[in-house]
């Protein structure tokens, strides 16, 4: 099985946030894609009140179809847990594994607010939400505390459309249940950002696969080597020997 990695960034970020992880994954000989979703980074001029979860789902589905990607390890960070779930519901035949990286994990019909109620306090009265403020160490800016890294991260951040958190996720394709899942939890997190317990059994009947990473939320910036090792490990087919070169 020729694995391809597709890494989907979370709210406020861009695909550039994976820059330190990509070379480590690519060194294994596997293709790596890091799309920037509509309304962020180089596409922030497209941000408008109609941009939402469906927009971002379509972004990733379009990439998978146009690049003809199969056997995809689809990684979603934070908000993108909603995105990869919706993508897998639409094109399950292209997905080898879902990886929820410190991510929202929805049930059918839920939206981001249902999954993480603390987000309701961020919504305000407009249609867009600015990036969260920097917190004292060890939490920093999305878990990033090094001043140079914080400055780099700030170059990527832009507003998040509220519609992304309000649109529900459809998870009604029976084939979705057969896709194995991995959950990677970052252990350095502020109070209030609690995640749901992962069920002991995956939808496909396999035992839950939960990994921990001793890092803050943006582990792709602060712990890229450790994250890449985890992603390489979960990308290995069951029963096969090492695929790393």
XYZ file of C-alpha atoms in Angstrom:
245
model
C 0.000 0.000 0.000
C 1.559 3.306 -1.125
C 0.658 5.746 1.627
C 0.135 9.452 0.972
C -0.077 11.976 3.792
C -2.536 14.859 3.635
C -2.107 17.234 6.570
C -4.980 19.649 7.200
C -4.362 22.696 9.388
C -6.738 23.957 12.036
C -8.536 27.257 12.576
C -6.631 30.511 11.977
C -3.576 28.689 10.552
C -2.298 27.837 7.054
C -0.690 24.808 5.456
C 2.691 26.432 6.157
C 2.406 25.346 9.799
C 3.500 21.831 8.715
C 6.785 23.061 7.187
C 8.955 21.362 9.824
C 7.090 18.053 9.603
C 6.971 17.687 5.821
C 10.698 16.990 5.218
C 10.677 14.285 7.869
C 7.696 12.524 6.295
C 8.942 13.044 2.744
C 12.263 11.427 3.650
C 10.338 8.158 3.940
C 9.539 8.394 0.235
C 5.856 9.122 0.748
C 4.070 12.063 -0.877
C 2.912 14.800 1.508
C 0.254 17.440 0.814
C -0.448 20.421 3.081
C -3.357 22.393 1.601
C -4.302 25.835 2.872
C -8.060 26.004 3.314
C -10.164 28.755 1.785
C -10.021 32.028 3.700
C -6.609 31.603 5.316
C -3.108 32.707 4.374
C -2.715 33.219 0.662
C -6.476 32.770 0.242
C -7.545 35.146 3.023
C -8.914 37.523 0.382
C -11.599 34.876 -0.185
C -12.789 35.023 3.425
C -16.473 35.926 3.637
C -19.513 35.003 5.772
C -20.360 32.054 3.517
C -17.050 30.250 4.081
C -17.665 27.335 6.390
C -17.103 23.670 7.063
C -18.649 22.681 3.729
C -16.209 24.996 1.944
C -13.228 23.427 3.652
C -14.532 19.905 3.109
C -14.826 20.688 -0.587
C -11.257 22.054 -0.591
C -9.833 18.754 0.622
C -12.110 16.525 -1.446
C -11.091 18.510 -4.528
C -7.413 17.937 -3.731
C -7.909 14.184 -3.291
C -9.863 13.870 -6.533
C -7.802 16.182 -8.734
C -4.497 14.683 -7.549
C -6.074 11.192 -7.699
C -4.921 10.347 -4.185
C -5.674 6.975 -2.609
C -4.453 5.204 0.543
C -4.400 8.583 2.268
C -3.453 9.068 5.890
C -5.665 12.105 6.465
C -4.479 14.186 9.413
C -6.663 16.913 10.891
C -5.357 19.332 13.507
C -7.764 20.969 15.955
C -10.819 22.314 14.039
C -9.783 20.178 11.059
C -10.974 17.113 12.940
C -14.397 18.224 11.678
C -13.025 18.667 8.162
C -11.375 15.265 7.842
C -14.469 13.560 9.253
C -16.652 15.198 6.614
C -14.124 14.428 3.867
C -13.983 10.758 4.837
C -17.774 10.618 4.763
C -17.715 11.819 1.141
C -14.778 9.824 -0.239
C -14.110 6.946 2.184
C -12.611 4.811 -0.582
C -9.628 7.175 -0.741
C -8.810 7.156 2.986
C -6.539 4.595 4.652
C -6.589 6.166 8.123
C -7.933 9.214 9.927
C -5.595 10.911 12.394
C -7.175 13.347 14.845
C -4.290 15.540 16.003
C -5.390 17.301 19.190
C -8.601 17.631 17.236
C -12.354 17.935 17.458
C -13.995 14.536 16.923
C -17.670 14.934 15.989
C -20.586 12.545 15.976
C -23.122 12.611 13.150
C -25.005 15.915 13.044
C -22.758 17.761 15.485
C -20.961 21.029 14.856
C -17.832 22.473 16.411
C -19.723 24.117 19.257
C -21.323 20.785 20.165
C -17.928 19.094 20.223
C -16.159 21.819 22.209
C -18.691 24.086 23.977
C -15.990 26.538 25.107
C -15.876 27.781 21.518
C -19.299 29.390 22.005
C -17.646 32.080 24.123
C -15.414 33.017 21.138
C -18.211 33.703 18.671
C -19.168 37.279 19.550
C -21.661 39.043 17.297
C -19.842 39.171 13.959
C -19.139 36.472 11.385
C -15.396 36.113 12.010
C -13.206 35.404 15.022
C -9.657 36.741 15.424
C -6.895 34.364 16.580
C -6.804 33.534 20.267
C -4.516 35.694 22.424
C -1.121 34.555 23.622
C -1.182 33.060 27.133
C 1.546 32.883 29.780
C 3.995 29.973 29.555
C 3.754 27.043 29.184
C 0.696 27.626 26.944
C 1.884 30.556 24.855
C 0.340 31.127 21.424
C -1.412 27.847 20.583
C 1.243 26.119 22.698
C 4.160 27.934 21.073
C 6.398 29.847 23.515
C 9.750 30.402 21.776
C 9.800 34.084 20.695
C 11.133 33.285 17.216
C 8.536 30.586 16.700
C 5.772 32.869 17.985
C 6.814 35.539 15.486
C 6.803 32.947 12.662
C 3.410 31.617 13.708
C 1.915 35.108 13.746
C 2.749 35.461 10.037
C 0.334 32.578 9.337
C -2.626 33.562 11.468
C -5.812 35.149 10.152
C -9.478 35.292 11.190
C -11.687 32.233 11.436
C -15.201 32.310 9.907
C -17.823 31.414 12.489
C -19.751 29.344 9.954
C -17.012 26.701 10.259
C -18.102 25.999 13.816
C -21.835 26.274 13.171
C -22.306 23.903 10.238
C -23.041 20.305 11.282
C -20.988 17.337 10.103
C -22.742 14.584 8.178
C -21.312 11.170 9.040
C -23.927 8.919 7.469
C -21.876 6.901 4.975
C -21.636 3.290 6.252
C -18.191 2.928 4.635
C -16.869 5.614 6.992
C -17.091 3.196 9.905
C -14.504 0.901 8.353
C -11.724 3.497 8.306
C -9.255 3.037 11.189
C -8.595 6.008 13.442
C -5.712 7.314 15.488
C -5.990 10.035 18.124
C -2.900 12.058 19.061
C -3.365 14.140 22.203
C -1.033 16.982 23.147
C -0.637 16.942 26.911
C 0.160 20.652 27.522
C -3.179 22.453 27.377
C -4.954 25.294 29.209
C -7.890 24.674 31.509
C -11.233 24.531 29.762
C -9.980 22.956 26.551
C -11.024 19.486 27.585
C -11.500 16.754 25.036
C -14.017 13.971 25.074
C -12.799 10.548 26.134
C -12.001 8.338 23.166
C -14.276 5.259 23.108
C -12.436 2.044 23.885
C -13.530 0.558 20.563
C -13.292 2.262 17.178
C -16.304 2.287 14.833
C -14.632 -0.523 12.836
C -14.431 -2.729 15.927
C -10.687 -2.351 16.530
C -9.346 -1.194 19.901
C -8.862 2.557 20.230
C -5.485 3.880 19.101
C -4.569 6.842 21.299
C -1.099 8.404 21.403
C 0.190 11.231 23.594
C 2.677 13.922 22.722
C 4.337 15.986 25.458
C 3.826 19.294 23.676
C 1.413 22.173 23.337
C -1.376 22.412 20.786
C 0.773 23.421 17.799
C 3.036 20.402 18.136
C 3.898 20.531 14.436
C 5.892 23.667 15.273
C 7.325 22.769 18.676
C 7.801 19.003 18.320
C 7.973 18.250 14.570
C 10.342 15.306 14.913
C 8.258 13.558 17.528
C 5.068 14.196 15.567
C 6.597 12.910 12.334
C 7.676 9.717 14.086
C 4.125 9.148 15.286
C 2.694 9.787 11.830
C 5.202 7.446 10.212
C 4.281 4.793 12.753
C 0.530 5.053 12.202
C 1.106 5.096 8.436
C 2.551 1.613 8.450
C 0.108 -1.046 7.220
C -1.012 -3.643 9.708
C 1.156 -6.732 9.567
C 3.792 -5.145 7.339
C 7.374 -4.455 8.120
C 8.836 -1.009 8.173
C 8.172 1.047 5.056
C 10.681 3.726 6.014
C 13.698 4.301 3.859
